[in-house]
């Protein structure tokens, strides 16, 4: 499990035991204790006091650990290269047993005899002790500032699709509660009432994968791999999109393409791409979205004044919560004010 996956699971489970993580120091300590040993040993000495800082540091260290491991693997493969044969066994050549004079220059193929690079042996980083990334002396590749500036998305491998990156300001109910710049409400999406977050801090608009599955909404694959940066510095990836989704506000259809994302607290997040298209602005005090579409009269959508969860949950959601350990109560309610 990666740090980003662990952070998402930690946040999800923390909602069921809020008393254990309501103090920031307790939250930091419990998160640190769940990290892999090689990452935890490097994170703890920093004595970070905020949850966001610990998560960010763990992500950075994880990237360095993975890159160092990949570097060792590459070096190991170079050392284990098979010997060269030309003709029969009489012409056996072992590059490692070349005379010392060959080590002071390039080999017969024009490559460094130490690492196989396009440089003289005397200038090889293995010989000079310089950084393998920038070539400067005084530090190692793990401490190279130029290398650490590369975005984490550039270090991701394993996908042949081009990569696009987005950002969400609030991904959970807790994130939304920490900001007065978002609006929460219930609106029809594909004629199905959905719990929606209007988030100006999100670059794109998203729909929950569970909402898609529950209502059998058709989706399609994207031509690019899409990475989403979370509020705590983690990274989620997806390549599924739902085109021309029907969003209804005050009897007006305002369609949008929604990227399918694995999120729990909201069915839909409407970001800046949708807000800008329909000239929507957030009234932070009034908790409303004001629309001023060209050629149409202005209108507004009033969101929830509080940020509590909706009082109605589906049977599927209730079953999922029970399986996760939540307590369920079966009640029979009678309205005594009405005649029976």
GROMACS .gro file of C-alpha atoms in nm:
model
  340
    1UNK     CA    1   0.000   0.000   0.000
    2UNK     CA    2   0.139   0.340  -0.098
    3UNK     CA    3   0.135   0.642   0.133
    4UNK     CA    4  -0.144   0.802  -0.072
    5UNK     CA    5  -0.356   0.485  -0.047
    6UNK     CA    6  -0.281   0.456   0.326
    7UNK     CA    7  -0.377   0.822   0.385
    8UNK     CA    8  -0.709   0.775   0.204
    9UNK     CA    9  -0.786   0.462   0.409
   10UNK     CA   10  -0.676   0.633   0.732
   11UNK     CA   11  -0.908   0.929   0.665
   12UNK     CA   12  -1.197   0.698   0.580
   13UNK     CA   13  -1.158   0.489   0.896
   14UNK     CA   14  -1.095   0.792   1.118
   15UNK     CA   15  -1.454   0.903   1.060
   16UNK     CA   16  -1.573   0.602   1.261
   17UNK     CA   17  -1.355   0.683   1.566
   18UNK     CA   18  -1.343   1.065   1.571
   19UNK     CA   19  -1.258   1.075   1.943
   20UNK     CA   20  -0.928   0.900   1.878
   21UNK     CA   21  -0.808   1.156   1.624
   22UNK     CA   22  -0.983   1.480   1.721
   23UNK     CA   23  -0.656   1.610   1.869
   24UNK     CA   24  -0.403   1.700   1.597
   25UNK     CA   25  -0.110   1.545   1.785
   26UNK     CA   26  -0.300   1.218   1.832
   27UNK     CA   27  -0.391   1.214   1.463
   28UNK     CA   28  -0.026   1.273   1.366
   29UNK     CA   29   0.102   1.001   1.601
   30UNK     CA   30  -0.147   0.738   1.487
   31UNK     CA   31  -0.077   0.814   1.121
   32UNK     CA   32   0.298   0.784   1.176
   33UNK     CA   33   0.261   0.449   1.353
   34UNK     CA   34   0.085   0.303   1.050
   35UNK     CA   35   0.358   0.396   0.802
   36UNK     CA   36   0.601   0.141   0.665
   37UNK     CA   37   0.908   0.102   0.887
   38UNK     CA   38   1.159   0.248   0.642
   39UNK     CA   39   0.938   0.555   0.592
   40UNK     CA   40   0.838   0.596   0.959
   41UNK     CA   41   1.202   0.595   1.073
   42UNK     CA   42   1.271   0.895   0.850
   43UNK     CA   43   0.947   1.085   0.924
   44UNK     CA   44   0.940   1.067   1.306
   45UNK     CA   45   1.272   1.254   1.368
   46UNK     CA   46   1.126   1.565   1.202
   47UNK     CA   47   0.879   1.596   1.494
   48UNK     CA   48   0.612   1.745   1.267
   49UNK     CA   49   0.308   1.882   1.446
   50UNK     CA   50   0.042   1.896   1.174
   51UNK     CA   51  -0.126   1.611   0.991
   52UNK     CA   52  -0.084   1.772   0.649
   53UNK     CA   53   0.290   1.821   0.706
   54UNK     CA   54   0.339   1.457   0.810
   55UNK     CA   55   0.150   1.325   0.507
   56UNK     CA   56   0.348   1.549   0.272
   57UNK     CA   57   0.681   1.445   0.426
   58UNK     CA   58   0.585   1.076   0.405
   59UNK     CA   59   0.500   1.114   0.036
   60UNK     CA   60   0.837   1.277  -0.033
   61UNK     CA   61   1.032   1.012   0.158
   62UNK     CA   62   0.837   0.732  -0.012
   63UNK     CA   63   0.932   0.874  -0.350
   64UNK     CA   64   1.299   0.889  -0.247
   65UNK     CA   65   1.291   0.533  -0.113
   66UNK     CA   66   1.136   0.404  -0.435
   67UNK     CA   67   1.386   0.591  -0.650
   68UNK     CA   68   1.680   0.470  -0.443
   69UNK     CA   69   1.553   0.113  -0.477
   70UNK     CA   70   1.517   0.154  -0.854
   71UNK     CA   71   1.871   0.296  -0.868
   72UNK     CA   72   2.007  -0.009  -0.683
   73UNK     CA   73   1.817  -0.241  -0.917
   74UNK     CA   74   1.967  -0.072  -1.222
   75UNK     CA   75   2.317  -0.091  -1.076
   76UNK     CA   76   2.266  -0.456  -0.986
   77UNK     CA   77   2.162  -0.535  -1.343
   78UNK     CA   78   2.474  -0.362  -1.474
   79UNK     CA   79   2.696  -0.566  -1.244
   80UNK     CA   80   2.521  -0.888  -1.345
   81UNK     CA   81   2.552  -0.837  -1.719
   82UNK     CA   82   2.647  -1.168  -1.891
   83UNK     CA   83   2.998  -1.207  -2.027
   84UNK     CA   84   3.049  -1.145  -2.399
   85UNK     CA   85   3.127  -1.429  -2.636
   86UNK     CA   86   3.256  -1.400  -2.990
   87UNK     CA   87   3.279  -1.722  -3.187
   88UNK     CA   88   3.359  -2.007  -2.951
   89UNK     CA   89   3.486  -2.032  -2.599
   90UNK     CA   90   3.838  -1.943  -2.711
   91UNK     CA   91   3.732  -1.585  -2.775
   92UNK     CA   92   3.570  -1.540  -2.432
   93UNK     CA   93   3.584  -1.180  -2.306
   94UNK     CA   94   3.512  -1.063  -1.954
   95UNK     CA   95   3.477  -0.682  -1.948
   96UNK     CA   96   3.547  -0.675  -1.575
   97UNK     CA   97   3.900  -0.809  -1.634
   98UNK     CA   98   4.019  -0.542  -1.877
   99UNK     CA   99   4.363  -0.393  -1.818
  100UNK     CA  100   4.377  -0.089  -1.592
  101UNK     CA  101   4.483   0.136  -1.880
  102UNK     CA  102   4.137   0.092  -2.036
  103UNK     CA  103   3.972   0.223  -1.719
  104UNK     CA  104   4.127   0.565  -1.771
  105UNK     CA  105   3.932   0.637  -2.089
  106UNK     CA  106   3.639   0.523  -2.302
  107UNK     CA  107   3.618   0.163  -2.415
  108UNK     CA  108   3.623   0.054  -2.776
  109UNK     CA  109   3.251   0.133  -2.809
  110UNK     CA  110   3.302   0.494  -2.699
  111UNK     CA  111   3.144   0.432  -2.357
  112UNK     CA  112   3.279   0.485  -2.004
  113UNK     CA  113   3.436   0.159  -1.891
  114UNK     CA  114   3.292   0.208  -1.538
  115UNK     CA  115   2.923   0.277  -1.602
  116UNK     CA  116   2.877   0.266  -1.979
  117UNK     CA  117   2.794   0.638  -2.007
  118UNK     CA  118   2.903   0.877  -2.283
  119UNK     CA  119   3.195   1.031  -2.090
  120UNK     CA  120   3.556   0.964  -1.994
  121UNK     CA  121   3.626   0.731  -1.703
  122UNK     CA  122   3.793   1.016  -1.509
  123UNK     CA  123   3.472   1.222  -1.530
  124UNK     CA  124   3.242   0.941  -1.418
  125UNK     CA  125   3.032   1.023  -1.110
  126UNK     CA  126   3.128   0.685  -0.966
  127UNK     CA  127   3.489   0.805  -0.967
  128UNK     CA  128   3.452   1.175  -0.881
  129UNK     CA  129   3.180   1.126  -0.617
  130UNK     CA  130   2.957   1.391  -0.778
  131UNK     CA  131   2.576   1.383  -0.782
  132UNK     CA  132   2.436   1.137  -1.036
  133UNK     CA  133   2.154   1.381  -1.124
  134UNK     CA  134   2.309   1.729  -1.162
  135UNK     CA  135   2.680   1.638  -1.175
  136UNK     CA  136   2.777   1.876  -0.893
  137UNK     CA  137   2.990   1.773  -0.598
  138UNK     CA  138   2.903   1.809  -0.231
  139UNK     CA  139   2.583   1.607  -0.215
  140UNK     CA  140   2.433   1.275  -0.318
  141UNK     CA  141   2.144   1.213  -0.557
  142UNK     CA  142   1.899   1.161  -0.268
  143UNK     CA  143   1.971   1.516  -0.144
  144UNK     CA  144   1.977   1.686  -0.487
  145UNK     CA  145   1.757   1.997  -0.477
  146UNK     CA  146   1.709   1.995  -0.853
  147UNK     CA  147   1.576   1.642  -0.838
  148UNK     CA  148   1.342   1.710  -0.547
  149UNK     CA  149   1.177   1.991  -0.743
  150UNK     CA  150   1.042   1.746  -1.000
  151UNK     CA  151   0.669   1.698  -0.946
  152UNK     CA  152   0.553   1.364  -0.820
  153UNK     CA  153   0.346   1.313  -1.133
  154UNK     CA  154   0.665   1.310  -1.338
  155UNK     CA  155   0.792   1.021  -1.128
  156UNK     CA  156   0.488   0.804  -1.187
  157UNK     CA  157   0.544   0.510  -1.421
  158UNK     CA  158   0.358   0.211  -1.550
  159UNK     CA  159   0.101   0.385  -1.773
  160UNK     CA  160   0.140   0.430  -2.144
  161UNK     CA  161  -0.127   0.700  -2.158
  162UNK     CA  162  -0.038   1.071  -2.149
  163UNK     CA  163  -0.092   1.229  -1.809
  164UNK     CA  164  -0.311   1.520  -1.702
  165UNK     CA  165  -0.328   1.663  -1.351
  166UNK     CA  166  -0.607   1.830  -1.158
  167UNK     CA  167  -0.674   1.937  -0.800
  168UNK     CA  168  -0.957   1.928  -0.549
  169UNK     CA  169  -0.977   2.164  -0.253
  170UNK     CA  170  -1.220   1.949  -0.053
  171UNK     CA  171  -1.265   1.576  -0.097
  172UNK     CA  172  -1.430   1.484   0.234
  173UNK     CA  173  -1.690   1.630   0.467
  174UNK     CA  174  -1.409   1.729   0.702
  175UNK     CA  175  -1.235   1.926   0.427
  176UNK     CA  176  -1.558   2.108   0.344
  177UNK     CA  177  -1.621   2.198   0.708
  178UNK     CA  178  -1.281   2.367   0.723
  179UNK     CA  179  -1.372   2.615   0.448
  180UNK     CA  180  -1.639   2.881   0.402
  181UNK     CA  181  -1.563   2.905   0.028
  182UNK     CA  182  -1.768   2.599  -0.069
  183UNK     CA  183  -2.140   2.533  -0.098
  184UNK     CA  184  -2.310   2.199  -0.031
  185UNK     CA  185  -2.655   2.100  -0.151
  186UNK     CA  186  -2.876   1.836  -0.308
  187UNK     CA  187  -2.959   1.870  -0.680
  188UNK     CA  188  -3.075   1.636  -0.959
  189UNK     CA  189  -2.796   1.468  -1.155
  190UNK     CA  190  -2.936   1.251  -1.436
  191UNK     CA  191  -3.273   1.315  -1.268
  192UNK     CA  192  -3.141   1.147  -0.951
  193UNK     CA  193  -3.098   1.359  -0.639
  194UNK     CA  194  -2.729   1.373  -0.554
  195UNK     CA  195  -2.530   1.520  -0.266
  196UNK     CA  196  -2.317   1.784  -0.438
  197UNK     CA  197  -2.020   2.001  -0.337
  198UNK     CA  198  -1.966   2.328  -0.528
  199UNK     CA  199  -1.589   2.369  -0.498
  200UNK     CA  200  -1.413   2.670  -0.659
  201UNK     CA  201  -1.082   2.516  -0.547
  202UNK     CA  202  -1.128   2.213  -0.773
  203UNK     CA  203  -0.989   2.246  -1.124
  204UNK     CA  204  -1.232   1.992  -1.270
  205UNK     CA  205  -1.567   1.832  -1.187
  206UNK     CA  206  -1.603   1.479  -1.051
  207UNK     CA  207  -1.861   1.209  -0.983
  208UNK     CA  208  -1.836   0.929  -0.728
  209UNK     CA  209  -1.762   0.582  -0.862
  210UNK     CA  210  -2.015   0.436  -0.617
  211UNK     CA  211  -2.286   0.673  -0.748
  212UNK     CA  212  -2.206   0.558  -1.103
  213UNK     CA  213  -2.231   0.189  -1.009
  214UNK     CA  214  -2.547   0.227  -0.800
  215UNK     CA  215  -2.741   0.399  -1.078
  216UNK     CA  216  -2.581   0.220  -1.377
  217UNK     CA  217  -2.463   0.540  -1.543
  218UNK     CA  218  -2.269   0.490  -1.867
  219UNK     CA  219  -1.905   0.600  -1.875
  220UNK     CA  220  -1.616   0.584  -2.119
  221UNK     CA  221  -1.237   0.567  -2.106
  222UNK     CA  222  -1.032   0.885  -2.127
  223UNK     CA  223  -0.750   0.929  -2.377
  224UNK     CA  224  -0.525   1.055  -2.096
  225UNK     CA  225  -0.444   0.924  -1.751
  226UNK     CA  226  -0.580   1.180  -1.503
  227UNK     CA  227  -0.414   1.242  -1.166
  228UNK     CA  228  -0.592   1.438  -0.894
  229UNK     CA  229  -0.401   1.610  -0.614
  230UNK     CA  230  -0.587   1.581  -0.282
  231UNK     CA  231  -0.598   1.849  -0.008
  232UNK     CA  232  -0.330   1.668   0.196
  233UNK     CA  233  -0.089   1.627  -0.093
  234UNK     CA  234  -0.184   1.275  -0.194
  235UNK     CA  235  -0.256   1.163  -0.548
  236UNK     CA  236  -0.552   0.974  -0.695
  237UNK     CA  237  -0.564   0.847  -1.052
  238UNK     CA  238  -0.845   0.770  -1.295
  239UNK     CA  239  -0.906   0.728  -1.667
  240UNK     CA  240  -1.287   0.709  -1.671
  241UNK     CA  241  -1.522   0.995  -1.755
  242UNK     CA  242  -1.897   1.046  -1.779
  243UNK     CA  243  -1.972   1.277  -2.073
  244UNK     CA  244  -2.248   1.541  -2.090
  245UNK     CA  245  -2.392   1.472  -1.745
  246UNK     CA  246  -2.731   1.632  -1.691
  247UNK     CA  247  -2.707   1.880  -1.401
  248UNK     CA  248  -3.030   2.058  -1.309
  249UNK     CA  249  -3.035   2.390  -1.120
  250UNK     CA  250  -3.364   2.576  -1.071
  251UNK     CA  251  -3.526   2.400  -1.372
  252UNK     CA  252  -3.224   2.475  -1.592
  253UNK     CA  253  -3.006   2.206  -1.747
  254UNK     CA  254  -2.635   2.285  -1.707
  255UNK     CA  255  -2.452   1.979  -1.848
  256UNK     CA  256  -2.089   1.898  -1.771
  257UNK     CA  257  -1.833   1.620  -1.822
  258UNK     CA  258  -1.769   1.450  -1.487
  259UNK     CA  259  -1.449   1.257  -1.415
  260UNK     CA  260  -1.514   0.938  -1.218
  261UNK     CA  261  -1.329   0.943  -0.885
  262UNK     CA  262  -1.328   0.717  -0.580
  263UNK     CA  263  -1.478   0.939  -0.310
  264UNK     CA  264  -1.715   0.867  -0.023
  265UNK     CA  265  -1.869   1.182   0.125
  266UNK     CA  266  -2.004   1.345  -0.192
  267UNK     CA  267  -2.179   1.212  -0.500
  268UNK     CA  268  -2.061   1.498  -0.723
  269UNK     CA  269  -1.803   1.778  -0.699
  270UNK     CA  270  -1.861   2.071  -0.935
  271UNK     CA  271  -1.533   2.256  -0.987
  272UNK     CA  272  -1.409   2.566  -1.164
  273UNK     CA  273  -1.455   2.428  -1.516
  274UNK     CA  274  -1.832   2.405  -1.455
  275UNK     CA  275  -1.857   2.721  -1.243
  276UNK     CA  276  -1.671   2.929  -1.503
  277UNK     CA  277  -1.877   2.793  -1.793
  278UNK     CA  278  -2.200   2.909  -1.631
  279UNK     CA  279  -2.057   3.226  -1.473
  280UNK     CA  280  -2.124   3.106  -1.118
  281UNK     CA  281  -1.980   3.272  -0.809
  282UNK     CA  282  -1.990   3.169  -0.445
  283UNK     CA  283  -2.163   3.381  -0.182
  284UNK     CA  284  -1.965   3.260   0.119
  285UNK     CA  285  -2.185   3.430   0.379
  286UNK     CA  286  -2.517   3.329   0.227
  287UNK     CA  287  -2.397   2.980   0.129
  288UNK     CA  288  -2.535   3.016  -0.222
  289UNK     CA  289  -2.423   2.995  -0.583
  290UNK     CA  290  -2.509   3.300  -0.796
  291UNK     CA  291  -2.539   3.245  -1.172
  292UNK     CA  292  -2.516   3.522  -1.432
  293UNK     CA  293  -2.533   3.342  -1.766
  294UNK     CA  294  -2.511   3.575  -2.064
  295UNK     CA  295  -2.852   3.641  -2.220
  296UNK     CA  296  -3.043   3.495  -1.925
  297UNK     CA  297  -3.178   3.649  -1.604
  298UNK     CA  298  -2.961   3.595  -1.298
  299UNK     CA  299  -3.059   3.315  -1.060
  300UNK     CA  300  -2.924   3.157  -0.742
  301UNK     CA  301  -2.901   2.818  -0.576
  302UNK     CA  302  -2.916   2.814  -0.196
  303UNK     CA  303  -2.707   2.542  -0.038
  304UNK     CA  304  -2.726   2.386   0.306
  305UNK     CA  305  -2.663   2.644   0.578
  306UNK     CA  306  -2.482   2.379   0.779
  307UNK     CA  307  -2.239   2.116   0.658
  308UNK     CA  308  -2.404   1.813   0.816
  309UNK     CA  309  -2.459   1.495   0.621
  310UNK     CA  310  -2.801   1.450   0.461
  311UNK     CA  311  -3.049   1.284   0.694
  312UNK     CA  312  -3.153   1.023   0.438
  313UNK     CA  313  -2.921   0.739   0.342
  314UNK     CA  314  -2.979   0.461   0.094
  315UNK     CA  315  -3.015   0.095   0.188
  316UNK     CA  316  -2.689   0.023   0.005
  317UNK     CA  317  -2.507   0.287   0.206
  318UNK     CA  318  -2.661   0.162   0.530
  319UNK     CA  319  -2.547  -0.193   0.453
  320UNK     CA  320  -2.197  -0.073   0.377
  321UNK     CA  321  -2.181   0.121   0.704
  322UNK     CA  322  -2.299  -0.182   0.904
  323UNK     CA  323  -2.031  -0.401   0.744
  324UNK     CA  324  -1.771  -0.146   0.852
  325UNK     CA  325  -1.875  -0.179   1.216
  326UNK     CA  326  -2.132   0.100   1.256
  327UNK     CA  327  -2.417   0.041   1.500
  328UNK     CA  328  -2.766   0.009   1.352
  329UNK     CA  329  -3.099   0.069   1.528
  330UNK     CA  330  -3.436  -0.059   1.407
  331UNK     CA  331  -3.711   0.181   1.515
  332UNK     CA  332  -4.087   0.189   1.468
  333UNK     CA  333  -4.212   0.549   1.470
  334UNK     CA  334  -4.578   0.646   1.506
  335UNK     CA  335  -4.716   0.997   1.456
  336UNK     CA  336  -4.943   1.036   1.760
  337UNK     CA  337  -5.089   1.358   1.618
  338UNK     CA  338  -5.261   1.173   1.333
  339UNK     CA  339  -5.560   0.940   1.382
  340UNK     CA  340  -5.474   0.574   1.339
   0.00000   0.00000   0.00000
